[in-house]
Structure formats: structure tokens, C-alpha cells
Amino acid sequence: MGQGVLKWFRIIYKQTISSIAFLPALIAIFFLVLSFFMIQFDFSESGKAMKSNAHWLSLKDASTARSIISAIVSGIISLTVFSFSMVMILLNQAASQMSNRVLEKLIGNRFQQTVLGFYIGTICYALFLLSTIRDINSGIYVPAISTYLLIALTVIDIFFFIYFLHYVTQSVKYETIIHRIHESTRKSLEKTCVAKSSTDMHFNLIESTMINAFKSGIYQGFAQDGLLSFCRKEDIVINFLYPSGTFVFQDNPILEIKGNQRLSKNLQHDLSTLINIHGGQEIESNYYYGFRQLMEVAVKALSPGLNDPGTAVLSLQALGELFAFRLHNNAVTHIQDKEGIVRIISKERSFSELFKDCIYPIWDYGKEDRLVLKELLHVLLQLQKQCEQPLINKLLVQVQKAISELELENA
């Protein structure tokens, strides 16, 4: 029960902090709190004394303050609508010409969320301030200090808007999106692939019990610490049948267990709470998604509707660098407990499997494009110098043959 609650909390927490509304909501709440304290200061003795000594801080007419605040609210709302209408248009363009899976890199951008939060926060601040203005005789009771701070915030909003225009136009460039996917994938690789050699060991799992998936969805890995404790407590070894990122069907085997006893229904339920099966493709938790996204961008660019080999070349370059890292670094597939006993055996995609999944589709679509062939040749030659792989050598021969045939045709 406790593990189920923790799993639910982890999912909700991840969904919350990754939401586009999370950061803007925090900033808006901060502005609301700021407006409350500013109004308290405005009507305090210190605020009244400050306005009395500095005449330029005084607003004698409440209607003037209302007019200023109302104009700012309407202006910032228009600014917000225009800014993010432009973002939606650019996102739609990126989805149609690259892949809709790259949208996460654009929507989840923290700078865009900060700008949105600043706009919304300014609007909340202004509306709260507008509700405190009263028609009275003395101007010191009009929140003049708060109103002047609102004017300063509006100026900052305008500068944000100017930089935002530049930032958005740069962030939707193909090389920028590909670079972001590459960087995220490289970080995920460095976190996961920490072994310099394969950790494969042979275990006798003939007398094992199959455990079925509790629901259909994409297998996204497991809670390592909790699963290690479970295995140690029950004195079992768990062997996962599929690598992370594989779609599994409900009631089909997902893992096998070797131990001294069969797990009861309650223990199987506890085990299911430690296994993550849900939708979505997060590069941070599985580098395979990054490889796939770069491949999809290249294939989409080579489609007849787009015919953009330059973007495919950029994706190939990013994939080549990632494969160079993967050649010399492997994931730890045999996870041990504190006593050094292997308790969890996970399945990981080999270099050959990754290569077939991500390079061969680009070869299939670009085998008649001179730019793609030359870049593919360049990438394969560099990978070959780092490590001899039969799969690389085989494709290298095919690429060289295709280039020779193209040169003969144009001779």
C-alpha cells in the first residue's frame, strides 16, 4: 500500500513540475504576495511618510491611478495573447516539419514559462492593486508606490517581449532543436551507461516464475531502491524480459522470478507498484527516446513532402556523436544489493540494436541523396576508427557502393 502511494506521488510530482503551468503559477503567486505586501506598505505610516516627503510619488487623483492600471492590464493581456499565439504557430510548424515528439523540448522551455509567468504575475498584481483604490480626499491613501512599481514591472515586461521575439525565432531553428535533443540524450547516456564493458553474466533461471504486466502501456523501468529491497526481503532474483521503452500488453509476461517460493497475489501487487508502465517518452529517464527522436527528425526531413537533406545531415551528426559515446560505455544490467548479490537483471539495447533502429531507417530514406550519403560515409568512417563493428563495416560497404553508383550515373 505504501509503495503504491509513493508511486502515485512520484507520478503526480513529475507531471506537476514538468507542466507548462507550474512555473507560471509559482511566479503568479509570488506577484500576488508581492502586491499584498506592497499595499500594506503603501498604507503604513512609513509609506505615508515616504509619499509626503517625495511629492513625485503621490497620486492625488484615484481615477488617474485606475486609468494607469487599467491601461497596463489591457496592454499586458494583449502582449501575452500575441506572444503565445506566435509560439503556437511556430510549434505547429515544428510538429508538421520535424516530429510532434520534439514539441516537449519547446513547450517545456523554462525561459518561455518564465516570460509567461511574468506576464500573468503582472496582470494579477495590477488587478489586485486596482481593487484597493478608493475615492478619498487625501492622495496619500492612493497606493502610489505600488502603482509606480507596476509601471516598472510593465517596462520589464516590454523588454521581456523584445527578447522573447528573438529567443523564440532562434529556439525553433532546426539546429537548435536537434542540439537540445542531443544534449538531453548525452546527459541521459552519461547517467545510465557508466560501465566500460558489458556486465552480462549467466544465471540459471530455468526454474522461474513468469509475472505478467498489470496493464498495457510502455514499460518505463522500475524503482531501483524499492525493488532491491523487495528482492532482498523475498530472497529472489528478477529478470526483466524487455528493455525500457517497450510497449507491453496486459497479462503478457514482463519479467521472470527465480526464488524459493511462488509470489502470492498480494506480493505480486506490491511488485507491480515498483514497475513503471505508462505513456510518454522522456529522454531524461531513457536515452533511447533521444536516439529515436533524432532518427524521426532525419526521416521526416527526407520525406518527399519536405525534402530537406540539410536537417537530416544535422541529425546524422548528432547521432554519430552519441553512437561514439555508446561504443565505449555500457549500461549496468546486473544490479546488486548491499551484500553484492545480483538481485535485478535488466535488459538493455545493444549497440547493434540501437544502430539498426536509428541509422538504417535514415539509410533507407536517404540512399539516393548525395548529401546524406556523404555525411553517412563520414560518420561511419569515424565510428569505424573508434571500434570495429561488423554492422558498421557492412553498412559502410553499402554506402560506398551507392556513392560510386551515383558518380557513375553523373559521369
PDB file of N, CA and C in Angstrom, residues 120-208:
ATOM      1  N   ILE A 120       1.611  36.973 -16.556  1.00  0.00           N
ATOM      2  CA  ILE A 120       0.439  36.661 -15.729  1.00  0.00           C
ATOM      3  C   ILE A 120       0.572  37.285 -14.348  1.00  0.00           C
ATOM      4  N   GLY A 121       1.802  37.241 -13.808  1.00  0.00           N
ATOM      5  CA  GLY A 121       2.026  37.842 -12.494  1.00  0.00           C
ATOM      6  C   GLY A 121       1.769  39.338 -12.500  1.00  0.00           C
ATOM      7  N   THR A 122       2.209  40.033 -13.549  1.00  0.00           N
ATOM      8  CA  THR A 122       1.962  41.471 -13.662  1.00  0.00           C
ATOM      9  C   THR A 122       0.461  41.759 -13.729  1.00  0.00           C
ATOM     10  N   ILE A 123      -0.274  40.922 -14.472  1.00  0.00           N
ATOM     11  CA  ILE A 123      -1.726  41.106 -14.567  1.00  0.00           C
ATOM     12  C   ILE A 123      -2.388  40.889 -13.206  1.00  0.00           C
ATOM     13  N   CYS A 124      -1.982  39.832 -12.498  1.00  0.00           N
ATOM     14  CA  CYS A 124      -2.548  39.572 -11.165  1.00  0.00           C
ATOM     15  C   CYS A 124      -2.225  40.714 -10.199  1.00  0.00           C
ATOM     16  N   TYR A 125      -1.002  41.183 -10.254  1.00  0.00           N
ATOM     17  CA  TYR A 125      -0.591  42.304  -9.402  1.00  0.00           C
ATOM     18  C   TYR A 125      -1.457  43.529  -9.686  1.00  0.00           C
ATOM     19  N   ALA A 126      -1.655  43.828 -10.969  1.00  0.00           N
ATOM     20  CA  ALA A 126      -2.415  45.022 -11.352  1.00  0.00           C
ATOM     21  C   ALA A 126      -3.882  44.905 -10.946  1.00  0.00           C
ATOM     22  N   LEU A 127      -4.479  43.734 -11.136  1.00  0.00           N
ATOM     23  CA  LEU A 127      -5.895  43.570 -10.783  1.00  0.00           C
ATOM     24  C   LEU A 127      -6.104  43.660  -9.276  1.00  0.00           C
ATOM     25  N   PHE A 128      -5.202  43.074  -8.512  1.00  0.00           N
ATOM     26  CA  PHE A 128      -5.313  43.171  -7.056  1.00  0.00           C
ATOM     27  C   PHE A 128      -5.131  44.619  -6.604  1.00  0.00           C
ATOM     28  N   LEU A 129      -4.209  45.299  -7.256  1.00  0.00           N
ATOM     29  CA  LEU A 129      -3.978  46.706  -6.919  1.00  0.00           C
ATOM     30  C   LEU A 129      -5.191  47.564  -7.276  1.00  0.00           C
ATOM     31  N   LEU A 130      -5.817  47.263  -8.383  1.00  0.00           N
ATOM     32  CA  LEU A 130      -6.979  48.036  -8.830  1.00  0.00           C
ATOM     33  C   LEU A 130      -8.126  47.936  -7.840  1.00  0.00           C
ATOM     34  N   SER A 131      -8.256  46.790  -7.194  1.00  0.00           N
ATOM     35  CA  SER A 131      -9.362  46.595  -6.255  1.00  0.00           C
ATOM     36  C   SER A 131      -9.185  47.357  -4.953  1.00  0.00           C
ATOM     37  N   THR A 132      -7.995  47.911  -4.694  1.00  0.00           N
ATOM     38  CA  THR A 132      -7.744  48.605  -3.416  1.00  0.00           C
ATOM     39  C   THR A 132      -7.904  50.112  -3.518  1.00  0.00           C
ATOM     40  N   ILE A 133      -8.085  50.650  -4.724  1.00  0.00           N
ATOM     41  CA  ILE A 133      -8.165  52.109  -4.893  1.00  0.00           C
ATOM     42  C   ILE A 133      -9.540  52.591  -4.477  1.00  0.00           C
ATOM     43  N   ARG A 134      -9.568  53.616  -3.643  1.00  0.00           N
ATOM     44  CA  ARG A 134     -10.810  54.197  -3.148  1.00  0.00           C
ATOM     45  C   ARG A 134     -10.811  55.703  -3.410  1.00  0.00           C
ATOM     46  N   ASP A 135     -11.994  56.245  -3.640  1.00  0.00           N
ATOM     47  CA  ASP A 135     -12.140  57.693  -3.816  1.00  0.00           C
ATOM     48  C   ASP A 135     -12.171  58.362  -2.452  1.00  0.00           C
ATOM     49  N   ILE A 136     -11.033  58.989  -2.079  1.00  0.00           N
ATOM     50  CA  ILE A 136     -10.921  59.703  -0.807  1.00  0.00           C
ATOM     51  C   ILE A 136     -10.247  61.037  -1.064  1.00  0.00           C
ATOM     52  N   ASN A 137     -10.273  61.874  -0.051  1.00  0.00           N
ATOM     53  CA  ASN A 137      -9.784  63.241  -0.231  1.00  0.00           C
ATOM     54  C   ASN A 137      -8.271  63.333  -0.315  1.00  0.00           C
ATOM     55  N   SER A 138      -7.565  62.580   0.534  1.00  0.00           N
ATOM     56  CA  SER A 138      -6.111  62.702   0.601  1.00  0.00           C
ATOM     57  C   SER A 138      -5.446  61.718  -0.351  1.00  0.00           C
ATOM     58  N   GLY A 139      -4.509  62.214  -1.116  1.00  0.00           N
ATOM     59  CA  GLY A 139      -3.828  61.388  -2.096  1.00  0.00           C
ATOM     60  C   GLY A 139      -2.920  60.348  -1.498  1.00  0.00           C
ATOM     61  N   ILE A 140      -2.537  60.505  -0.230  1.00  0.00           N
ATOM     62  CA  ILE A 140      -1.610  59.545   0.366  1.00  0.00           C
ATOM     63  C   ILE A 140      -2.273  58.189   0.594  1.00  0.00           C
ATOM     64  N   TYR A 141      -3.574  58.116   0.510  1.00  0.00           N
ATOM     65  CA  TYR A 141      -4.265  56.833   0.655  1.00  0.00           C
ATOM     66  C   TYR A 141      -4.447  56.097  -0.673  1.00  0.00           C
ATOM     67  N   VAL A 142      -4.041  56.707  -1.766  1.00  0.00           N
ATOM     68  CA  VAL A 142      -3.983  56.011  -3.054  1.00  0.00           C
ATOM     69  C   VAL A 142      -2.662  55.244  -3.103  1.00  0.00           C
ATOM     70  N   PRO A 143      -2.662  53.940  -3.454  1.00  0.00           N
ATOM     71  CA  PRO A 143      -1.418  53.146  -3.441  1.00  0.00           C
ATOM     72  C   PRO A 143      -0.450  53.592  -4.533  1.00  0.00           C
ATOM     73  N   ALA A 144       0.150  54.750  -4.345  1.00  0.00           N
ATOM     74  CA  ALA A 144       1.006  55.339  -5.369  1.00  0.00           C
ATOM     75  C   ALA A 144       2.301  54.539  -5.552  1.00  0.00           C
ATOM     76  N   ILE A 145       2.920  54.114  -4.431  1.00  0.00           N
ATOM     77  CA  ILE A 145       4.178  53.368  -4.532  1.00  0.00           C
ATOM     78  C   ILE A 145       3.956  52.060  -5.295  1.00  0.00           C
ATOM     79  N   SER A 146       2.865  51.388  -4.966  1.00  0.00           N
ATOM     80  CA  SER A 146       2.537  50.143  -5.658  1.00  0.00           C
ATOM     81  C   SER A 146       2.263  50.385  -7.136  1.00  0.00           C
ATOM     82  N   THR A 147       1.645  51.530  -7.447  1.00  0.00           N
ATOM     83  CA  THR A 147       1.338  51.854  -8.843  1.00  0.00           C
ATOM     84  C   THR A 147       2.616  52.125  -9.624  1.00  0.00           C
ATOM     85  N   TYR A 148       3.549  52.835  -9.023  1.00  0.00           N
ATOM     86  CA  TYR A 148       4.820  53.106  -9.703  1.00  0.00           C
ATOM     87  C   TYR A 148       5.637  51.819  -9.883  1.00  0.00           C
ATOM     88  N   LEU A 149       5.538  50.902  -8.911  1.00  0.00           N
ATOM     89  CA  LEU A 149       6.203  49.607  -9.080  1.00  0.00           C
ATOM     90  C   LEU A 149       5.574  48.845 -10.240  1.00  0.00           C
ATOM     91  N   LEU A 150       4.261  48.950 -10.387  1.00  0.00           N
ATOM     92  CA  LEU A 150       3.584  48.308 -11.512  1.00  0.00           C
ATOM     93  C   LEU A 150       4.086  48.869 -12.841  1.00  0.00           C
ATOM     94  N   ILE A 151       4.302  50.178 -12.895  1.00  0.00           N
ATOM     95  CA  ILE A 151       4.835  50.787 -14.126  1.00  0.00           C
ATOM     96  C   ILE A 151       6.223  50.225 -14.434  1.00  0.00           C
ATOM     97  N   ALA A 152       7.058  50.057 -13.378  1.00  0.00           N
ATOM     98  CA  ALA A 152       8.395  49.487 -13.575  1.00  0.00           C
ATOM     99  C   ALA A 152       8.305  48.041 -14.068  1.00  0.00           C
ATOM    100  N   LEU A 153       7.369  47.281 -13.513  1.00  0.00           N
ATOM    101  CA  LEU A 153       7.177  45.896 -13.964  1.00  0.00           C
ATOM    102  C   LEU A 153       6.729  45.852 -15.418  1.00  0.00           C
ATOM    103  N   THR A 154       5.907  46.808 -15.820  1.00  0.00           N
ATOM    104  CA  THR A 154       5.445  46.863 -17.210  1.00  0.00           C
ATOM    105  C   THR A 154       6.603  47.126 -18.157  1.00  0.00           C
ATOM    106  N   VAL A 155       7.504  48.002 -17.762  1.00  0.00           N
ATOM    107  CA  VAL A 155       8.689  48.266 -18.587  1.00  0.00           C
ATOM    108  C   VAL A 155       9.523  46.996 -18.729  1.00  0.00           C
ATOM    109  N   ILE A 156       9.667  46.255 -17.632  1.00  0.00           N
ATOM    110  CA  ILE A 156      10.401  44.986 -17.688  1.00  0.00           C
ATOM    111  C   ILE A 156       9.693  44.011 -18.622  1.00  0.00           C
ATOM    112  N   ASP A 157       8.358  43.982 -18.575  1.00  0.00           N
ATOM    113  CA  ASP A 157       7.578  43.124 -19.475  1.00  0.00           C
ATOM    114  C   ASP A 157       7.867  43.452 -20.939  1.00  0.00           C
ATOM    115  N   ILE A 158       7.977  44.736 -21.247  1.00  0.00           N
ATOM    116  CA  ILE A 158       8.235  45.147 -22.626  1.00  0.00           C
ATOM    117  C   ILE A 158       9.610  44.660 -23.083  1.00  0.00           C
ATOM    118  N   PHE A 159      10.602  44.776 -22.209  1.00  0.00           N
ATOM    119  CA  PHE A 159      11.936  44.284 -22.561  1.00  0.00           C
ATOM    120  C   PHE A 159      11.939  42.756 -22.684  1.00  0.00           C
ATOM    121  N   PHE A 160      11.165  42.089 -21.811  1.00  0.00           N
ATOM    122  CA  PHE A 160      11.000  40.648 -21.936  1.00  0.00           C
ATOM    123  C   PHE A 160      10.420  40.285 -23.300  1.00  0.00           C
ATOM    124  N   PHE A 161       9.431  41.054 -23.738  1.00  0.00           N
ATOM    125  CA  PHE A 161       8.765  40.792 -25.002  1.00  0.00           C
ATOM    126  C   PHE A 161       9.743  40.941 -26.174  1.00  0.00           C
ATOM    127  N   ILE A 162      10.566  41.974 -26.120  1.00  0.00           N
ATOM    128  CA  ILE A 162      11.534  42.190 -27.204  1.00  0.00           C
ATOM    129  C   ILE A 162      12.521  41.032 -27.287  1.00  0.00           C
ATOM    130  N   TYR A 163      13.047  40.610 -26.133  1.00  0.00           N
ATOM    131  CA  TYR A 163      13.986  39.492 -26.140  1.00  0.00           C
ATOM    132  C   TYR A 163      13.277  38.182 -26.474  1.00  0.00           C
ATOM    133  N   PHE A 164      12.016  38.077 -26.056  1.00  0.00           N
ATOM    134  CA  PHE A 164      11.241  36.871 -26.309  1.00  0.00           C
ATOM    135  C   PHE A 164      11.078  36.621 -27.813  1.00  0.00           C
ATOM    136  N   LEU A 165      10.847  37.690 -28.569  1.00  0.00           N
ATOM    137  CA  LEU A 165      10.723  37.564 -30.018  1.00  0.00           C
ATOM    138  C   LEU A 165      11.993  36.968 -30.619  1.00  0.00           C
ATOM    139  N   HIS A 166      13.138  37.482 -30.169  1.00  0.00           N
ATOM    140  CA  HIS A 166      14.419  36.963 -30.667  1.00  0.00           C
ATOM    141  C   HIS A 166      14.616  35.513 -30.232  1.00  0.00           C
ATOM    142  N   TYR A 167      14.305  35.224 -28.977  1.00  0.00           N
ATOM    143  CA  TYR A 167      14.561  33.890 -28.421  1.00  0.00           C
ATOM    144  C   TYR A 167      13.720  32.821 -29.115  1.00  0.00           C
ATOM    145  N   VAL A 168      12.446  33.137 -29.350  1.00  0.00           N
ATOM    146  CA  VAL A 168      11.553  32.150 -29.965  1.00  0.00           C
ATOM    147  C   VAL A 168      11.972  31.856 -31.393  1.00  0.00           C
ATOM    148  N   THR A 169      12.324  32.879 -32.130  1.00  0.00           N
ATOM    149  CA  THR A 169      12.736  32.652 -33.520  1.00  0.00           C
ATOM    150  C   THR A 169      14.014  31.815 -33.586  1.00  0.00           C
ATOM    151  N   GLN A 170      14.882  31.946 -32.598  1.00  0.00           N
ATOM    152  CA  GLN A 170      16.100  31.137 -32.572  1.00  0.00           C
ATOM    153  C   GLN A 170      15.827  29.712 -32.083  1.00  0.00           C
ATOM    154  N   SER A 171      14.899  29.576 -31.121  1.00  0.00           N
ATOM    155  CA  SER A 171      14.666  28.274 -30.500  1.00  0.00           C
ATOM    156  C   SER A 171      13.960  27.291 -31.411  1.00  0.00           C
ATOM    157  N   VAL A 172      13.249  27.772 -32.450  1.00  0.00           N
ATOM    158  CA  VAL A 172      12.554  26.861 -33.359  1.00  0.00           C
ATOM    159  C   VAL A 172      13.398  26.522 -34.590  1.00  0.00           C
ATOM    160  N   LYS A 173      14.625  27.020 -34.633  1.00  0.00           N
ATOM    161  CA  LYS A 173      15.511  26.625 -35.724  1.00  0.00           C
ATOM    162  C   LYS A 173      15.867  25.146 -35.564  1.00  0.00           C
ATOM    163  N   TYR A 174      15.962  24.460 -36.679  1.00  0.00           N
ATOM    164  CA  TYR A 174      16.175  23.023 -36.636  1.00  0.00           C
ATOM    165  C   TYR A 174      17.454  22.654 -35.895  1.00  0.00           C
ATOM    166  N   GLU A 175      18.524  23.419 -36.136  1.00  0.00           N
ATOM    167  CA  GLU A 175      19.782  23.078 -35.462  1.00  0.00           C
ATOM    168  C   GLU A 175      19.683  23.253 -33.953  1.00  0.00           C
ATOM    169  N   THR A 176      18.864  24.226 -33.509  1.00  0.00           N
ATOM    170  CA  THR A 176      18.690  24.436 -32.072  1.00  0.00           C
ATOM    171  C   THR A 176      17.931  23.276 -31.448  1.00  0.00           C
ATOM    172  N   ILE A 177      16.855  22.825 -32.083  1.00  0.00           N
ATOM    173  CA  ILE A 177      16.066  21.706 -31.560  1.00  0.00           C
ATOM    174  C   ILE A 177      16.894  20.432 -31.543  1.00  0.00           C
ATOM    175  N   ILE A 178      17.619  20.171 -32.617  1.00  0.00           N
ATOM    176  CA  ILE A 178      18.460  18.977 -32.675  1.00  0.00           C
ATOM    177  C   ILE A 178      19.542  19.025 -31.602  1.00  0.00           C
ATOM    178  N   HIS A 179      20.110  20.202 -31.385  1.00  0.00           N
ATOM    179  CA  HIS A 179      21.142  20.349 -30.346  1.00  0.00           C
ATOM    180  C   HIS A 179      20.567  20.058 -28.961  1.00  0.00           C
ATOM    181  N   ARG A 180      19.352  20.523 -28.703  1.00  0.00           N
ATOM    182  CA  ARG A 180      18.741  20.268 -27.391  1.00  0.00           C
ATOM    183  C   ARG A 180      18.469  18.785 -27.187  1.00  0.00           C
ATOM    184  N   ILE A 181      17.953  18.114 -28.216  1.00  0.00           N
ATOM    185  CA  ILE A 181      17.716  16.673 -28.101  1.00  0.00           C
ATOM    186  C   ILE A 181      19.038  15.945 -27.878  1.00  0.00           C
ATOM    187  N   HIS A 182      20.058  16.357 -28.605  1.00  0.00           N
ATOM    188  CA  HIS A 182      21.383  15.738 -28.464  1.00  0.00           C
ATOM    189  C   HIS A 182      21.925  15.919 -27.052  1.00  0.00           C
ATOM    190  N   GLU A 183      21.818  17.125 -26.507  1.00  0.00           N
ATOM    191  CA  GLU A 183      22.339  17.387 -25.169  1.00  0.00           C
ATOM    192  C   GLU A 183      21.594  16.575 -24.116  1.00  0.00           C
ATOM    193  N   SER A 184      20.265  16.505 -24.229  1.00  0.00           N
ATOM    194  CA  SER A 184      19.483  15.724 -23.270  1.00  0.00           C
ATOM    195  C   SER A 184      19.825  14.244 -23.359  1.00  0.00           C
ATOM    196  N   THR A 185      19.990  13.755 -24.575  1.00  0.00           N
ATOM    197  CA  THR A 185      20.326  12.340 -24.765  1.00  0.00           C
ATOM    198  C   THR A 185      21.714  12.037 -24.230  1.00  0.00           C
ATOM    199  N   ARG A 186      22.652  12.939 -24.462  1.00  0.00           N
ATOM    200  CA  ARG A 186      24.026  12.722 -23.969  1.00  0.00           C
ATOM    201  C   ARG A 186      24.050  12.674 -22.434  1.00  0.00           C
ATOM    202  N   LYS A 187      23.299  13.564 -21.788  1.00  0.00           N
ATOM    203  CA  LYS A 187      23.238  13.548 -20.319  1.00  0.00           C
ATOM    204  C   LYS A 187      22.614  12.258 -19.811  1.00  0.00           C
ATOM    205  N   SER A 188      21.550  11.807 -20.489  1.00  0.00           N
ATOM    206  CA  SER A 188      20.913  10.556 -20.086  1.00  0.00           C
ATOM    207  C   SER A 188      21.856   9.371 -20.292  1.00  0.00           C
ATOM    208  N   LEU A 189      22.618   9.386 -21.384  1.00  0.00           N
ATOM    209  CA  LEU A 189      23.610   8.336 -21.634  1.00  0.00           C
ATOM    210  C   LEU A 189      24.676   8.316 -20.543  1.00  0.00           C
ATOM    211  N   GLU A 190      25.180   9.482 -20.187  1.00  0.00           N
ATOM    212  CA  GLU A 190      26.233   9.566 -19.176  1.00  0.00           C
ATOM    213  C   GLU A 190      25.738   9.097 -17.812  1.00  0.00           C
ATOM    214  N   LYS A 191      24.440   9.275 -17.567  1.00  0.00           N
ATOM    215  CA  LYS A 191      23.874   8.832 -16.290  1.00  0.00           C
ATOM    216  C   LYS A 191      23.631   7.330 -16.273  1.00  0.00           C
ATOM    217  N   THR A 192      23.267   6.759 -17.424  1.00  0.00           N
ATOM    218  CA  THR A 192      22.888   5.338 -17.488  1.00  0.00           C
ATOM    219  C   THR A 192      24.064   4.437 -17.846  1.00  0.00           C
ATOM    220  N   CYS A 193      24.841   4.823 -18.851  1.00  0.00           N
ATOM    221  CA  CYS A 193      25.929   3.973 -19.354  1.00  0.00           C
ATOM    222  C   CYS A 193      27.225   4.340 -18.654  1.00  0.00           C
ATOM    223  N   VAL A 194      27.456   3.688 -17.534  1.00  0.00           N
ATOM    224  CA  VAL A 194      28.635   4.007 -16.714  1.00  0.00           C
ATOM    225  C   VAL A 194      29.650   2.884 -16.693  1.00  0.00           C
ATOM    226  N   ALA A 195      29.329   1.756 -17.323  1.00  0.00           N
ATOM    227  CA  ALA A 195      30.255   0.616 -17.353  1.00  0.00           C
ATOM    228  C   ALA A 195      31.057   0.649 -18.647  1.00  0.00           C
ATOM    229  N   LYS A 196      32.362   0.417 -18.530  1.00  0.00           N
ATOM    230  CA  LYS A 196      33.227   0.425 -19.709  1.00  0.00           C
ATOM    231  C   LYS A 196      33.162  -0.872 -20.500  1.00  0.00           C
ATOM    232  N   SER A 197      32.618  -1.909 -19.887  1.00  0.00           N
ATOM    233  CA  SER A 197      32.467  -3.182 -20.586  1.00  0.00           C
ATOM    234  C   SER A 197      31.114  -3.773 -20.225  1.00  0.00           C
ATOM    235  N   SER A 198      30.699  -4.750 -20.993  1.00  0.00           N
ATOM    236  CA  SER A 198      29.405  -5.383 -20.754  1.00  0.00           C
ATOM    237  C   SER A 198      29.400  -6.107 -19.420  1.00  0.00           C
ATOM    238  N   THR A 199      28.277  -6.000 -18.696  1.00  0.00           N
ATOM    239  CA  THR A 199      28.163  -6.636 -17.379  1.00  0.00           C
ATOM    240  C   THR A 199      27.353  -7.926 -17.448  1.00  0.00           C
ATOM    241  N   ASP A 200      27.202  -8.475 -18.654  1.00  0.00           N
ATOM    242  CA  ASP A 200      26.389  -9.694 -18.806  1.00  0.00           C
ATOM    243  C   ASP A 200      27.002 -10.855 -18.022  1.00  0.00           C
ATOM    244  N   MET A 201      26.153 -11.519 -17.247  1.00  0.00           N
ATOM    245  CA  MET A 201      26.530 -12.737 -16.536  1.00  0.00           C
ATOM    246  C   MET A 201      25.409 -13.752 -16.750  1.00  0.00           C
ATOM    247  N   HIS A 202      25.753 -15.013 -16.674  1.00  0.00           N
ATOM    248  CA  HIS A 202      24.766 -16.051 -16.939  1.00  0.00           C
ATOM    249  C   HIS A 202      24.182 -16.555 -15.619  1.00  0.00           C
ATOM    250  N   PHE A 203      22.848 -16.584 -15.563  1.00  0.00           N
ATOM    251  CA  PHE A 203      22.158 -17.077 -14.381  1.00  0.00           C
ATOM    252  C   PHE A 203      21.203 -18.193 -14.800  1.00  0.00           C
ATOM    253  N   ASN A 204      21.101 -19.172 -13.949  1.00  0.00           N
ATOM    254  CA  ASN A 204      20.182 -20.270 -14.215  1.00  0.00           C
ATOM    255  C   ASN A 204      18.773 -19.869 -13.764  1.00  0.00           C
ATOM    256  N   LEU A 205      17.973 -19.459 -14.744  1.00  0.00           N
ATOM    257  CA  LEU A 205      16.606 -19.051 -14.439  1.00  0.00           C
ATOM    258  C   LEU A 205      15.595 -20.024 -15.060  1.00  0.00           C
ATOM    259  N   ILE A 206      16.025 -21.285 -15.198  1.00  0.00           N
ATOM    260  CA  ILE A 206      15.135 -22.272 -15.807  1.00  0.00           C
ATOM    261  C   ILE A 206      13.913 -22.485 -14.924  1.00  0.00           C
ATOM    262  N   GLU A 207      14.136 -22.699 -13.640  1.00  0.00           N
ATOM    263  CA  GLU A 207      13.032 -22.881 -12.701  1.00  0.00           C
ATOM    264  C   GLU A 207      12.576 -21.504 -12.222  1.00  0.00           C
ATOM    265  N   SER A 208      11.857 -20.842 -13.055  1.00  0.00           N
ATOM    266  CA  SER A 208      11.448 -19.472 -12.743  1.00  0.00           C
ATOM    267  C   SER A 208       9.943 -19.328 -12.896  1.00  0.00           C
TER     268      SER A 208
END
